[in-house]
Structures are given as structure tokens and as C-alpha cells.
GROMACS .gro file of C-alpha atoms in nm:
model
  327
    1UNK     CA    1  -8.767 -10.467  -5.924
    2UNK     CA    2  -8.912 -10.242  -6.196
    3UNK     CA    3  -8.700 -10.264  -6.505
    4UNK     CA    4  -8.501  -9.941  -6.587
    5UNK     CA    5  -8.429 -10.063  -6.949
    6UNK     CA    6  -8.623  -9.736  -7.071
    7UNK     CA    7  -8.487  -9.486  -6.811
    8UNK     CA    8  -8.319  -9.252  -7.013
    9UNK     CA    9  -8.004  -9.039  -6.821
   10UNK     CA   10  -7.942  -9.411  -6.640
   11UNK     CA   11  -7.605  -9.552  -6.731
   12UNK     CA   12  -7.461  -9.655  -7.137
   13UNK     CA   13  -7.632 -10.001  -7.096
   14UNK     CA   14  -7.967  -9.910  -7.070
   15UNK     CA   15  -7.975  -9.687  -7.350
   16UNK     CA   16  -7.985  -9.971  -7.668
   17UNK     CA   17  -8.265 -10.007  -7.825
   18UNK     CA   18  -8.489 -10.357  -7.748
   19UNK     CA   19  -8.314 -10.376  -7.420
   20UNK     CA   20  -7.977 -10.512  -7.495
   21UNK     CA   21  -7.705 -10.404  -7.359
   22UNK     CA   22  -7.406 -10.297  -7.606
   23UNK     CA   23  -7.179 -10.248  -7.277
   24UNK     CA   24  -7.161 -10.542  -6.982
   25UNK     CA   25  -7.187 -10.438  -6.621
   26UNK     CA   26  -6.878 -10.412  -6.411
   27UNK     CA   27  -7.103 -10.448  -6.106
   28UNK     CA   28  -6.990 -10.768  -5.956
   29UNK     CA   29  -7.362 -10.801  -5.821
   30UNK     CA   30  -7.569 -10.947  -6.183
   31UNK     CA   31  -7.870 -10.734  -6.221
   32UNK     CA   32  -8.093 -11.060  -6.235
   33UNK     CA   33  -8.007 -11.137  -5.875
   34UNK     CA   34  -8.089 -10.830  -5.694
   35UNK     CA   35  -8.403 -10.951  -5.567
   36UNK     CA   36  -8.535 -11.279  -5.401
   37UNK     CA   37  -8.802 -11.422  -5.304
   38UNK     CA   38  -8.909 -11.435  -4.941
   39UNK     CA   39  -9.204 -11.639  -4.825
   40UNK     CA   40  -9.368 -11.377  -4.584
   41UNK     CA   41  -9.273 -11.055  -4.744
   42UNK     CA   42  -9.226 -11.101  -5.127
   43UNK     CA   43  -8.889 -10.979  -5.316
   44UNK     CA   44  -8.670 -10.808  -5.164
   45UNK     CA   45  -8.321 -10.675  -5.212
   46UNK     CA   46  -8.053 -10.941  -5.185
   47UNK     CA   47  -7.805 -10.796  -4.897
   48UNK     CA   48  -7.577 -10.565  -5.089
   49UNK     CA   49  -7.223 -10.457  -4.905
   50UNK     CA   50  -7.147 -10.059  -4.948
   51UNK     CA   51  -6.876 -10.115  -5.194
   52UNK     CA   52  -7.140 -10.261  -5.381
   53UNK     CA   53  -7.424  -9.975  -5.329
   54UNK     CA   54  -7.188  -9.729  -5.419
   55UNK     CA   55  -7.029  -9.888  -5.720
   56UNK     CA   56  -6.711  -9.930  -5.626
   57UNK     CA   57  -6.619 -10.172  -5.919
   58UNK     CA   58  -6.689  -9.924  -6.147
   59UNK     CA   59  -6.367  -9.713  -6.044
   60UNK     CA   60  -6.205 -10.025  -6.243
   61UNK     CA   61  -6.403 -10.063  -6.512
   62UNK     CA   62  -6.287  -9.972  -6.853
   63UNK     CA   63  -6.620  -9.932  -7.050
   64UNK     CA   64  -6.748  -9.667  -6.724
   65UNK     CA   65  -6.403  -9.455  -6.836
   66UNK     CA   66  -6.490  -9.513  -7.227
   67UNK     CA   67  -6.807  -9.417  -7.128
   68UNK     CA   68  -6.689  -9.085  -6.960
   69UNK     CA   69  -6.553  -8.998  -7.281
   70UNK     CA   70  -6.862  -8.915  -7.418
   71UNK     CA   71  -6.933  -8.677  -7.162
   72UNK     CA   72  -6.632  -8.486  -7.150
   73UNK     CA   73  -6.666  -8.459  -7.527
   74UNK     CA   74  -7.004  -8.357  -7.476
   75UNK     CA   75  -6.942  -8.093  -7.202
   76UNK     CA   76  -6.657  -7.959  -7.436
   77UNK     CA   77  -6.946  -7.928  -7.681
   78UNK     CA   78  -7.170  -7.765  -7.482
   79UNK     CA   79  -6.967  -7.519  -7.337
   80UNK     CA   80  -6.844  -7.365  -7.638
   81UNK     CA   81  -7.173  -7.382  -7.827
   82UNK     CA   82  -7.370  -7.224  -7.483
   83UNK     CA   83  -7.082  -6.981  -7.444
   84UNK     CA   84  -7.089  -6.854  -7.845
   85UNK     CA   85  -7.484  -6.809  -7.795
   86UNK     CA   86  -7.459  -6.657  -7.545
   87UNK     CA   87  -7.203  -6.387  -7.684
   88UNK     CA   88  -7.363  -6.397  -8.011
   89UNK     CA   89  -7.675  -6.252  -7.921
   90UNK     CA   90  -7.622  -5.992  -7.707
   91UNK     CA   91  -7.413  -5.891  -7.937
   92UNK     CA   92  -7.603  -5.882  -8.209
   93UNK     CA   93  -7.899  -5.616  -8.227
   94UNK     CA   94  -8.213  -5.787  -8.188
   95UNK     CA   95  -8.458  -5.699  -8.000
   96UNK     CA   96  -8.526  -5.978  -7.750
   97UNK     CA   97  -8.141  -6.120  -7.735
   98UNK     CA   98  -8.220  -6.334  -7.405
   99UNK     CA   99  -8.554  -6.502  -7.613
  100UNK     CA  100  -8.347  -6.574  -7.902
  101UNK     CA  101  -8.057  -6.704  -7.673
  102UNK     CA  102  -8.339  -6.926  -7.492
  103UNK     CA  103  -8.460  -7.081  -7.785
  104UNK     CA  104  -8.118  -7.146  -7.922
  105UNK     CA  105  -8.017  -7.301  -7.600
  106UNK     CA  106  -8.320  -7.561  -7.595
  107UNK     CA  107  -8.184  -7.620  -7.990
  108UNK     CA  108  -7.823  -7.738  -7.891
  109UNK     CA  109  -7.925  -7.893  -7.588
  110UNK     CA  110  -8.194  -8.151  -7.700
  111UNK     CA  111  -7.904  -8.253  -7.991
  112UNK     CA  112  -7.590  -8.277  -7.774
  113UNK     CA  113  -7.796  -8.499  -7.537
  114UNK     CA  114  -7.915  -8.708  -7.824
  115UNK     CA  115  -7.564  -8.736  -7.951
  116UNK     CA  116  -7.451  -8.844  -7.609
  117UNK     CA  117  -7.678  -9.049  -7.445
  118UNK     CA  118  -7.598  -9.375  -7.643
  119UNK     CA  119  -7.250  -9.346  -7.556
  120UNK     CA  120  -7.265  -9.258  -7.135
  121UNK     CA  121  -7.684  -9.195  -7.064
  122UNK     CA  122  -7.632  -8.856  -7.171
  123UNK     CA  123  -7.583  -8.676  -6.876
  124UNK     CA  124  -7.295  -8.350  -6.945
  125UNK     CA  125  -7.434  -8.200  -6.628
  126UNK     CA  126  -7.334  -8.277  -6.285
  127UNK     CA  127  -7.697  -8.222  -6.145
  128UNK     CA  128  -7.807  -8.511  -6.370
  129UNK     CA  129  -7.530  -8.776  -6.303
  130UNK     CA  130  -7.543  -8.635  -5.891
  131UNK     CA  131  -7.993  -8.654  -5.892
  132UNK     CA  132  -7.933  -9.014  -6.095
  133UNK     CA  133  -7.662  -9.119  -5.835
  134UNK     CA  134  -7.893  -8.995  -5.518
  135UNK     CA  135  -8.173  -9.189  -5.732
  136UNK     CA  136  -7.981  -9.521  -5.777
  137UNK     CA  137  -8.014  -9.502  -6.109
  138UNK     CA  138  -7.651  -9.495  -6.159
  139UNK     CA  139  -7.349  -9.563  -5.904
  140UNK     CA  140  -7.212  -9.270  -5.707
  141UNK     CA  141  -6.872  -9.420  -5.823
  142UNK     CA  142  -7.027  -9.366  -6.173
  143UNK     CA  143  -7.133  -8.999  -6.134
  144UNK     CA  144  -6.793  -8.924  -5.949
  145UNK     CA  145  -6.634  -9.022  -6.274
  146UNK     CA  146  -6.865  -8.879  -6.514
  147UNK     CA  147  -6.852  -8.557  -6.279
  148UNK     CA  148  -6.482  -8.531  -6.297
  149UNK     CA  149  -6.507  -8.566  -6.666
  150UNK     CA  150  -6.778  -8.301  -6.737
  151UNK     CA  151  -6.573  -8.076  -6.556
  152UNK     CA  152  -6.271  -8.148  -6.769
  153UNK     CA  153  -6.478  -8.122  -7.093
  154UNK     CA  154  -6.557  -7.793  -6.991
  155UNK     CA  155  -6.206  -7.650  -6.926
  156UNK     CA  156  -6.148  -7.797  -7.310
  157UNK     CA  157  -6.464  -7.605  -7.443
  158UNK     CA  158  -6.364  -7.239  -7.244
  159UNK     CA  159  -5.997  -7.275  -7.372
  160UNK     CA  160  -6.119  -7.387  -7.747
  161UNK     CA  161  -6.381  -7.059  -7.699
  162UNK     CA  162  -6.092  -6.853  -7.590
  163UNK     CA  163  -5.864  -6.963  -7.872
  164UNK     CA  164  -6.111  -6.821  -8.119
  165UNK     CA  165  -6.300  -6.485  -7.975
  166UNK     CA  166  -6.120  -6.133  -7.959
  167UNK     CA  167  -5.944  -5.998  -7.650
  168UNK     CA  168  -6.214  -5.781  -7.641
  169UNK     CA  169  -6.529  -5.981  -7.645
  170UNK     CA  170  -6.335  -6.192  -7.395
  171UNK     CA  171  -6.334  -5.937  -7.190
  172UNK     CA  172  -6.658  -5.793  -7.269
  173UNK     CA  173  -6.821  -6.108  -7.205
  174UNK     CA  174  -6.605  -6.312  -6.972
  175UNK     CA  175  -6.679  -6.601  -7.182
  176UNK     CA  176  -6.999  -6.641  -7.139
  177UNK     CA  177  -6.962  -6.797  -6.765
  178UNK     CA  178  -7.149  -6.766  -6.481
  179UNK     CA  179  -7.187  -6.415  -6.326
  180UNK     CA  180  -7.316  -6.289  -5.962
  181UNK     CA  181  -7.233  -5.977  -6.004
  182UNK     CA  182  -7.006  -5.744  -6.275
  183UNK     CA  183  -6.824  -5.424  -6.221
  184UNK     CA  184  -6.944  -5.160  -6.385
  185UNK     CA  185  -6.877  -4.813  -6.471
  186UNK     CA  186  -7.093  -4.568  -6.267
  187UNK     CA  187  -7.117  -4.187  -6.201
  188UNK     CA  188  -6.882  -4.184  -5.936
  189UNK     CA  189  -6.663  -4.464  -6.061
  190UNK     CA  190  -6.703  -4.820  -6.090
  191UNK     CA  191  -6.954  -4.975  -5.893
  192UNK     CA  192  -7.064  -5.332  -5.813
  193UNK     CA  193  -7.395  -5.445  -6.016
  194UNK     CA  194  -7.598  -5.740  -5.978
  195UNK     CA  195  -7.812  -6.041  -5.759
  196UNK     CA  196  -7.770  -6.045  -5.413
  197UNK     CA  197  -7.559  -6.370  -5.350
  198UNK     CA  198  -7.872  -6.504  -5.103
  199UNK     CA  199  -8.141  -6.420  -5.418
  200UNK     CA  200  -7.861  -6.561  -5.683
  201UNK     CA  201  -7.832  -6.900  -5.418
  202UNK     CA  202  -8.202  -6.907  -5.404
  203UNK     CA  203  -8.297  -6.870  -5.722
  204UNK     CA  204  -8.033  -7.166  -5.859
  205UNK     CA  205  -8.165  -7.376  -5.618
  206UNK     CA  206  -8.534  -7.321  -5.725
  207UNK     CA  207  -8.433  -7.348  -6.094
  208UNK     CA  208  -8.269  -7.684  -6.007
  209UNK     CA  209  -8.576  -7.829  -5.865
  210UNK     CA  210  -8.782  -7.753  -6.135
  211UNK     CA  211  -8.527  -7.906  -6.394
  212UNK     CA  212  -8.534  -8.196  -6.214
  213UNK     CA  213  -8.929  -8.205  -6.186
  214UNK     CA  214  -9.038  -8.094  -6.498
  215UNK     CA  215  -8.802  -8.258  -6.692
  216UNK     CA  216  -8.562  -8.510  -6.566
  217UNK     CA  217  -8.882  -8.718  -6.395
  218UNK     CA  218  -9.027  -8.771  -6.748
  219UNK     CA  219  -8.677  -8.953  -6.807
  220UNK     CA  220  -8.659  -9.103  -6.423
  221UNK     CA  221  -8.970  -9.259  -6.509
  222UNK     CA  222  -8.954  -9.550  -6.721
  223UNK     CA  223  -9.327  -9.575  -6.772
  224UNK     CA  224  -9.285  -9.235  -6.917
  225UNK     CA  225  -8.982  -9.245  -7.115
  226UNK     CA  226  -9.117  -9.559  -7.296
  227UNK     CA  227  -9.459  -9.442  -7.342
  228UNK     CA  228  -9.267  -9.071  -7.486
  229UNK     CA  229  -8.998  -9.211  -7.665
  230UNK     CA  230  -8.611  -9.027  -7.621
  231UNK     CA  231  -8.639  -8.780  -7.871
  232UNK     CA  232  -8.982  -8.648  -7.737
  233UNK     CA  233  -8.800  -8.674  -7.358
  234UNK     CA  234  -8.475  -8.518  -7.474
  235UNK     CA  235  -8.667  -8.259  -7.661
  236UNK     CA  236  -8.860  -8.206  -7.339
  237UNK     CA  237  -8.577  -8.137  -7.155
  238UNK     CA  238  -8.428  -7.902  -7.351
  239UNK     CA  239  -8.710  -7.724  -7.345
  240UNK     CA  240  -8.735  -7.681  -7.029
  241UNK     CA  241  -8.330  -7.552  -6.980
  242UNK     CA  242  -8.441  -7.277  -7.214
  243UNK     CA  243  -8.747  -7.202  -7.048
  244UNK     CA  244  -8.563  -7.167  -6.719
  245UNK     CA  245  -8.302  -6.967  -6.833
  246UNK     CA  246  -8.526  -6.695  -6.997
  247UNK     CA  247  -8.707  -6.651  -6.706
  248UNK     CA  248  -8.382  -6.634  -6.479
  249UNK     CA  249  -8.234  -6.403  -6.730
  250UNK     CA  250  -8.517  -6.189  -6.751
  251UNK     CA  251  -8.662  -6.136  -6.386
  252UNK     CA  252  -8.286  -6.077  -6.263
  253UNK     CA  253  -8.088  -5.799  -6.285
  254UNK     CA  254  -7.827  -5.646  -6.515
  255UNK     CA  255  -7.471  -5.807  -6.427
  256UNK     CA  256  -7.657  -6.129  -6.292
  257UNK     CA  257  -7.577  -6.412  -6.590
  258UNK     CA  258  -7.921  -6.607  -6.507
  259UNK     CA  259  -7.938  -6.960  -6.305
  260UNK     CA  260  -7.674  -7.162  -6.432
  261UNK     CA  261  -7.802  -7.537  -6.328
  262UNK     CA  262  -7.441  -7.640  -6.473
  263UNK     CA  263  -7.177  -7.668  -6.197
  264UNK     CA  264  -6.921  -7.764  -6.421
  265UNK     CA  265  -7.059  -7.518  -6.768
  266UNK     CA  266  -6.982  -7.248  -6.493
  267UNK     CA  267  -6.626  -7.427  -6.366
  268UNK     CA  268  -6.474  -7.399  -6.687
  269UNK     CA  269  -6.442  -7.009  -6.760
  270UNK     CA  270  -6.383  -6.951  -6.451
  271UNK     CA  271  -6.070  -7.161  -6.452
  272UNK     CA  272  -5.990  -7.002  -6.801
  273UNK     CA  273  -6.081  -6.662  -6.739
  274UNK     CA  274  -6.058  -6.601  -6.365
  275UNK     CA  275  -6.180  -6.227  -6.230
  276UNK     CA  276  -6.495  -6.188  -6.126
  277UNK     CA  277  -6.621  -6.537  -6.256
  278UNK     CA  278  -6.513  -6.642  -5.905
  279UNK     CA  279  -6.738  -6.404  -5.763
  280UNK     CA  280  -7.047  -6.596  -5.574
  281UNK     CA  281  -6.918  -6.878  -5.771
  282UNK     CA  282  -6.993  -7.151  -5.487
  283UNK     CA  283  -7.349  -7.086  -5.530
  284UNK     CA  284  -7.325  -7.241  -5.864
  285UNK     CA  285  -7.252  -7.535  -5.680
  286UNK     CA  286  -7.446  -7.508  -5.347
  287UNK     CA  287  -7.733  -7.429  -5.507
  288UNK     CA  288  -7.785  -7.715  -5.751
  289UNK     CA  289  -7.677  -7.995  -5.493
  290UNK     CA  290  -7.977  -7.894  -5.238
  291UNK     CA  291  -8.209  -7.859  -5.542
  292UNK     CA  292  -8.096  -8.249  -5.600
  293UNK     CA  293  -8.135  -8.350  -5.253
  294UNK     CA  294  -8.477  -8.170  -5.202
  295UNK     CA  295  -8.592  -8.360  -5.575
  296UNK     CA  296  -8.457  -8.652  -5.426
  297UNK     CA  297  -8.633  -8.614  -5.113
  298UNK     CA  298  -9.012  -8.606  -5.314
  299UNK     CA  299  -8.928  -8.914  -5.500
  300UNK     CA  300  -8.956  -9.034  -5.193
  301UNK     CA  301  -9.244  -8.888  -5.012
  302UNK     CA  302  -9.442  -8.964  -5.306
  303UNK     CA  303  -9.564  -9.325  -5.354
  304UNK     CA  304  -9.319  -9.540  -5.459
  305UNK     CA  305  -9.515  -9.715  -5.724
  306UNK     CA  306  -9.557  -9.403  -5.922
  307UNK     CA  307  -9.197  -9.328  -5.975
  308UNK     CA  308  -8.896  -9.634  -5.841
  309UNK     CA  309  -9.099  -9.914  -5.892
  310UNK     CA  310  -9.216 -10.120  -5.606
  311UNK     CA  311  -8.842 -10.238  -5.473
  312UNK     CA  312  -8.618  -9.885  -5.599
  313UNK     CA  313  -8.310  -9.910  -5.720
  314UNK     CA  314  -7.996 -10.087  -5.574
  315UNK     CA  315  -7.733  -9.753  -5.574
  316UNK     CA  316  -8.050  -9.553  -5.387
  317UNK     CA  317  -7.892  -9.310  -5.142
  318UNK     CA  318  -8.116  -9.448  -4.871
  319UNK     CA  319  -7.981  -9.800  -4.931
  320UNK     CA  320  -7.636  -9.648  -4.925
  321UNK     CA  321  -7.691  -9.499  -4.605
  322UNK     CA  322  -7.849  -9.847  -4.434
  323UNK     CA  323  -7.518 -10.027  -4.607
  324UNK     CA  324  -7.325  -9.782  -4.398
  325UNK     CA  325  -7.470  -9.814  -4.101
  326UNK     CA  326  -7.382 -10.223  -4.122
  327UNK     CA  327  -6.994 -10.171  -4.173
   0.00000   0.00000   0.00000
């Protein structure tokens, strides 16, 4: 099996430099064992029960909790930080506020993620740790956790935001979450403004897929990521978040708050603020898990030498499914 020593996003033990691993594997299945040699058809995956595809060992693990830590702190991070830009600068009176707000998004994201992925892969997004986890790069057990956790972390950074903004920025901005559509005032009374919720659904899902292709491949890819390095990968990434919300910002209209690609950056003030943040909030959800599954589905139309290796990875959703299928 091609070595995923130099994915980056994988799990905390791939991401020490020189390819040792700071943090054991709970896996009762050692890595060095996966494959085996057979006479007539080369290696092949050792037979793997469904506890073991989907990681159930990781549930007890302690390091995959410690781990989790990292991204909850992370999400807290980026929640508040996302959430003050994005007040910030439409408040202030710049000229291009959703340019600025771009930029400064790329900034914080491309640091947070180096901050976090020694401790967890660096994932504080539940598109990452699900596309990883339909990959194989990581356990579904493993992105359940770290899922559960981002979410959390989010809550943390909405309330901590909440705790230090006005009433009325609070209200102005409903924290910076995730909007479909806003009331607003209108000639005849308030009236409903914003994205259709099939144009909203579409255009998170489209957004999705290309933060997965133009982005999270480079760190898939452990050709790539070693040939790039992290920073240059990370930096890449972050890159293209900005990039994606400028142009979902800017071709939308007024009351839509852009493609959020964040399930659980949108969770979190809508749990602390409530309203109209629960508005079309499902397609902040919907939308990013068929943009996984569709990325997930071209990893493996393309050829698998480019991208998995020659055998894939053990927690591949296809190999999850065939472990099923045995029970």
C-alpha cells in the first residue's frame, strides 16, 4: 500500500516530521500487516472485519479523544475569528468589505490549520474529517468524534463572540452565521430577501466540490503534499476558502451570507442565536455531504495510481461497504 506518512488532513500520527509517529494506533489491525502477498495476484488487503474498517477501536482510544481536543479548540478559534471578520468589515467603510473579508479569511485559516494539524491532522471542518473518512484516510469512528467535537468548539466560539459584541451588532449581524435569507425592511413592510433555498443548496454543494478538488487533493495526495511541503499545502488551502467565499459572496444576493462549506462554523450561531439562522439551515449540511460523496466518487473514477496508491486505503468507504455485505 502507498504510504500516507505525508498525507496531510490524515489522522495525528501521520503528521510528525521523518515519519514517526508521536501518537500509537489504537487500530487493533498494525499498519505493517494490511497487505500480503499472494502468489497469483500480488498484495492485497489482509481480510479486515467492519469493526475494523470503520474504526471501531478508536471510540476507546484515549489519544483519538486527546486528539479531538485540538479540534474543538480549533473550531472555537475559528468561529470567533471568522465571525469578528466577518462583522468587522462590513462594518467598517471600505470599499470592497467582502475582498478584504476574503483575504482575511485565507489569513486565519492557513494559521489555525497549521496550529492544529500536529495535534489531530488539522481538520476543524466536518467536510474534511467526513471526505478523509469516505477516503479511508481516517476511520469513520475517527471523523464521528472529531465531528462531534468541531461542532462543540463552535458552540464555545459563538457564545465567547456573543459574550463580547453589542446587543446591537448581535442583532445586526446575527453573529456572523450562516444566512439563506434575512428579513428586511421594505416599502410595504418587511419583506423576505435573499437565495432561493434550491440556488443556496446548489451553490454549497458546488463550492464543496471545488474545496475538495482544488485544495484538499493537493493534501490527499501524498506525492503532492511531500513534493509541496505543509505550509505551501495549508497555505493553498486557505487560499482557496477565501477564493470561494468571495465569489459566493459576491455573485449572490443581499441577505444570502455566501457558501458556508462549514457544517458545524454554521451550527454554532445558530444554536446561540436562533431566528432566522435556522432558516434553509439544512442546506448547510446537505449540501456539503453530496459535494463529499460526488469528490469521493472521482477519486475513484480516476486511476487509482494517480491519487490512493495502487491498494487504497483500509477505512475506504468501498471497503466498508464489501465488509458489510460479509456480516
Amino acid at each position: 500500500m502507498a504510504s500516507n506518512s505525508n498525507v496531510v488532513f490524515g489522522d495525528e500520527e501521520s503528521q510528525v516530521s521523518g515519519g514517526t509517529n508521536r501518537v500509537q494506533p489504537c487500530s487493533s489491525t498494525p499498519r505493517n500487516r494490511i497487505n500480503t502477498i499472494d502468489d497469483d495476484e500480488g498484495k492485497k488487503h489482509n481480510f479486515l472485519s467492519l469493526s475494523q474498517r470503520l474504526g471501531v477501536a478508536d471510540f476507546f482510544c484515549l489519544d483519538v479523544w486527546r486528539a479531538s481536543m485540538g479540534e474543538l479548540l480549533g473550531s472555537a478559534v475559528l468561529v470567533f475569528m471568522l465571525d469578528t471578520i466577518v462583522i468587522s468589515t462590513f462594518e467598517s467603510d471600505m470599499k470592497m468589505p467582502n475582498l478584504i473579508m476574503s483575504i482575511l479569511i485565507a489569513v486565519v485559516i492557513t494559521i489555525l490549520l497549521l496550529a492544529v494539524v500536529p495535534v489531530s491532522g488539522g481538520h476543524i471542518n466536518p467536510v474534511i474529517s467526513f471526505s478523509a473518512a469516505l477516503v479511508g484516510i481516517i476511520s469513520m469512528s475517527r471523523a464521528i468524534i472529531y465531528i462531534v467535537a468541531q461542532c462543540v468548539g463552535a458552540i464555545l466560539g459563538a457564545l465567547a463572540l456573543r459574550a463580547v459584541v453589542s446587543s446591537s451588532i448581535e442583532d445586526t449581524f446575527s453573529l456572523g452565521g450562516c444566512t439563506v435569507t434575512i428579513i428586511a425592511p421594505g416599502p410595504n413592510g418587511p419583506v423576505i430577501v435573499g437565495l432561493e433555498m434550491a440556488q443556496a443548496l446548489w451553490l454549497e454543494i458546488f463550492c464543496t466540490f471545488v474545496f475538495l478538488f482544488a485544495s484538499i487533493w493537493m493534501a490527499y495526495d501524498h506525492r503532492q503534499a511531500k513534493a509541496l511541503g505543509h505550509v505551501t499545502v495549508l497555505s493553498i488551502v486557505g487560499l482557496v476558502l477565501g477564493l470561494l467565499v468571495f465569489i459566493s459572496t459576491v455573485t449572490a444576493k443581499k441577505g444570502y451570507g455566501g457558501a458556508g462549506m462549514n457544517p458545524a462554523r454554521c451550527l454554532g450561531p445558530a444554536i446561540i442565536r436562533g431566528g432566522h439562522l435556522w432558516d434553509g439551515h439544512w442546506i448547510f449540511w446537505v449540501g456539503p455531504t453530496i459535494g463529499c460523496v460526488a469528490f469521493y466518487v472521482y477519486t475513484k473514477i480516476i486511476p487509482p495510481k494517480h491519487f490512493l496508491g495502487e491498494y487504497g486505503f483500509k477505512h475506504d468507504f468501498v471497503g466498508v461497504v464489501k465488509a458489510l455485505s460479509n456480516v
